Amino acid sequence: MRREPIQISGAEGNRIKFLSAGKTPTDILSRRYIECYFAGTVQANIKVDPATLPAFLTSSQVFKVKEHDRVVLPCEVTNLGPYILAWKKGIAVLSAGSVKVSPDPRVSLINGFNLEIRDAGPQDAGDYVCQIGTLDPREITHTLEILVPPEISYVSSNGRMEVKKGTSVHLECRASGNPVPKITWSRKNNLLPGGDQTAITSVLVLDRVDRHHAGIYQCTASNGIGEDAIQQIFLHVLCEYNFFYFQNLL
């Protein structure tokens, strides 16, 4: 839709014509220099004092919160005047002015334009932009990281393995969480076959197993958030006489 020029009458009957080029009056007045035309022939420049333009009192920050915690992302400005302050995440507008746009009941504005998120989850991680709607938008960006305790998502053979003597065995353990969990293997009431007490790896390899390898192997996932996650694998070694050897199962 074509926007008509904005005209203001002067003291001598002259008219100032603002060539809006599709901009609103607020957009026009937000420019540092505004081109004006008097009766289509006289041209002038109006200076806008930068000290009167909005400015942020808050700087960009990184926030790290635990899953299900509450977080407040601050955005304080001075000289906001007629300009609109908006919160965005990606292409989604969360608020415009004092109006909350997001349908998420966990999101709200508090104490002015600070953005509150309750019961934070992994889906809330990302960049949040607080933007002042000047012609050349001014903005700050907060990064939100959600810290999630470790959770083991997979262990080999659902925690129970039966293998023949002399074969090689791969015990695998996978876990999720933020930060990425560290996987540590240990053996209940015994050392690992290599003589170590623990091994930091997602896949524990046992070569040419025999009855001395049988037992309970424990996978521990840890990332410093909440409690460690633990899963066990019962390894049974079948020898040539079809006997099962169990060592240190209890």
XYZ file of C-alpha atoms in Angstrom, residues 21-206:
186
model
C 9.266 6.078 2.096
C 6.974 3.680 3.871
C 8.126 4.642 7.384
C 5.959 5.690 10.321
C 6.328 9.128 11.956
C 8.185 7.462 14.826
C 10.573 5.858 12.343
C 11.175 9.197 10.657
C 11.889 11.080 13.879
C 14.293 8.383 14.980
C 16.752 9.303 12.217
C 19.717 11.409 13.229
C 19.160 13.694 10.266
C 15.705 14.222 8.760
C 15.323 15.532 5.235
C 12.553 18.055 4.931
C 11.085 19.864 1.935
C 9.439 23.266 2.241
C 6.758 23.757 -0.435
C 8.653 21.218 -2.516
C 11.590 23.584 -3.105
C 13.291 24.438 0.184
C 15.435 21.724 1.759
C 16.673 21.594 5.363
C 18.246 19.193 7.842
C 16.890 18.769 11.365
C 19.367 17.344 13.864
C 18.175 14.956 16.537
C 20.262 15.058 19.724
C 21.708 11.533 20.206
C 21.421 12.075 23.960
C 17.639 11.938 23.622
C 17.645 8.577 21.832
C 17.026 5.349 23.781
C 20.022 3.540 25.252
C 20.478 0.236 27.030
C 21.429 0.103 30.690
C 21.810 -3.683 30.401
C 24.560 -5.503 28.505
C 24.402 -8.877 26.758
C 24.981 -11.834 29.089
C 25.090 -15.633 29.225
C 22.734 -17.303 31.708
C 23.118 -20.918 32.841
C 20.251 -22.383 34.848
C 19.259 -25.865 35.904
C 16.310 -27.569 34.283
C 12.984 -26.588 35.943
C 14.512 -23.454 37.520
C 13.260 -19.888 37.022
C 15.316 -17.312 35.135
C 14.898 -13.565 34.562
C 16.547 -11.985 31.510
C 17.055 -8.256 32.195
C 16.472 -5.448 29.715
C 16.591 -1.908 31.093
C 16.657 1.180 28.877
C 16.743 4.934 29.270
C 14.928 7.541 27.145
C 12.621 4.937 25.625
C 10.084 7.637 24.744
C 7.609 6.566 22.045
C 9.711 3.667 20.837
C 8.605 0.060 21.216
C 10.782 -2.436 23.061
C 10.344 -6.055 21.987
C 11.668 -9.467 23.037
C 12.410 -12.026 20.319
C 13.729 -15.565 20.158
C 14.661 -16.455 16.606
C 11.753 -15.302 14.447
C 9.265 -15.581 17.318
C 8.157 -12.343 18.989
C 7.669 -12.895 22.722
C 6.540 -9.396 23.696
C 5.975 -5.956 22.176
C 5.976 -3.032 24.559
C 4.154 -4.093 27.707
C 2.084 -6.648 25.774
C 3.048 -10.302 26.033
C 2.742 -12.000 22.638
C 4.013 -15.490 23.465
C 1.216 -17.980 24.222
C 3.516 -19.810 26.649
C 2.116 -19.354 30.191
C 5.630 -19.775 31.624
C 6.805 -16.560 29.942
C 5.977 -13.102 31.315
C 7.276 -9.535 31.694
C 8.198 -8.391 35.201
C 9.485 -5.117 36.666
C 9.213 -3.293 33.367
C 10.660 -5.166 30.411
C 12.555 -7.990 32.131
C 11.644 -11.370 30.648
C 10.795 -14.119 33.124
C 10.806 -17.821 32.180
C 9.499 -20.310 34.744
C 10.149 -24.057 34.807
C 12.913 -23.696 32.216
C 13.563 -26.700 29.985
C 15.903 -27.689 27.134
C 13.465 -26.170 24.625
C 14.116 -22.737 26.160
C 17.850 -22.744 25.409
C 19.038 -20.229 22.814
C 19.472 -16.518 22.118
C 16.964 -13.948 23.370
C 17.044 -10.497 21.755
C 15.766 -7.363 23.478
C 15.287 -4.795 20.712
C 14.382 -1.115 20.612
C 12.340 -0.317 17.503
C 14.320 2.650 16.218
C 14.850 3.022 12.470
C 18.198 1.314 12.921
C 17.157 -1.141 15.651
C 19.275 -1.272 18.781
C 19.461 -4.576 20.591
C 21.172 -6.748 23.165
C 21.293 -10.544 23.111
C 21.147 -12.850 26.118
C 22.149 -16.492 25.683
C 20.322 -19.022 27.842
C 21.820 -22.439 28.563
C 19.796 -25.102 30.351
C 21.817 -27.423 32.580
C 20.394 -30.955 32.523
C 21.470 -33.844 34.793
C 22.868 -36.959 33.100
C 20.531 -39.696 31.918
C 21.699 -43.008 30.506
C 19.852 -43.731 27.276
C 21.500 -47.004 26.247
C 23.579 -49.894 27.585
C 24.606 -52.988 25.628
C 22.128 -55.882 25.526
C 19.798 -54.162 27.982
C 22.230 -54.815 30.807
C 22.799 -58.563 30.434
C 25.318 -60.258 28.126
C 26.154 -63.931 27.555
C 29.279 -64.621 25.495
C 31.518 -67.545 24.630
C 34.995 -67.883 26.012
C 37.669 -66.381 23.732
C 35.444 -63.806 22.047
C 35.881 -60.037 22.212
C 33.209 -58.015 23.987
C 32.203 -54.376 23.543
C 30.319 -52.886 26.489
C 28.681 -49.652 25.343
C 27.031 -46.927 27.392
C 25.413 -43.712 26.080
C 24.061 -40.786 28.058
C 22.478 -37.387 27.484
C 22.625 -34.166 29.494
C 24.095 -30.670 29.477
C 27.039 -30.356 29.817
C 27.761 -33.558 27.897
C 28.194 -36.305 30.518
C 31.468 -38.107 31.118
C 31.158 -41.911 30.898
C 33.193 -43.954 33.380
C 33.351 -47.748 33.564
C 34.138 -49.701 36.719
C 33.692 -53.253 37.959
C 31.792 -54.145 41.068
C 34.054 -55.544 43.810
C 36.934 -55.967 41.393
C 39.387 -54.215 39.118
C 38.845 -53.943 35.392
C 40.584 -56.647 33.327
C 43.429 -54.264 32.481
C 44.137 -53.733 36.178
C 42.637 -50.253 36.402
C 39.896 -49.288 38.796
C 38.056 -47.160 36.223
C 38.126 -46.381 32.502
C 36.789 -43.149 30.975
C 35.238 -44.259 27.697
C 31.807 -44.851 26.227
C 32.832 -48.295 24.902
C 34.757 -50.717 27.107
C 36.527 -53.399 25.037
C 37.332 -56.800 26.581
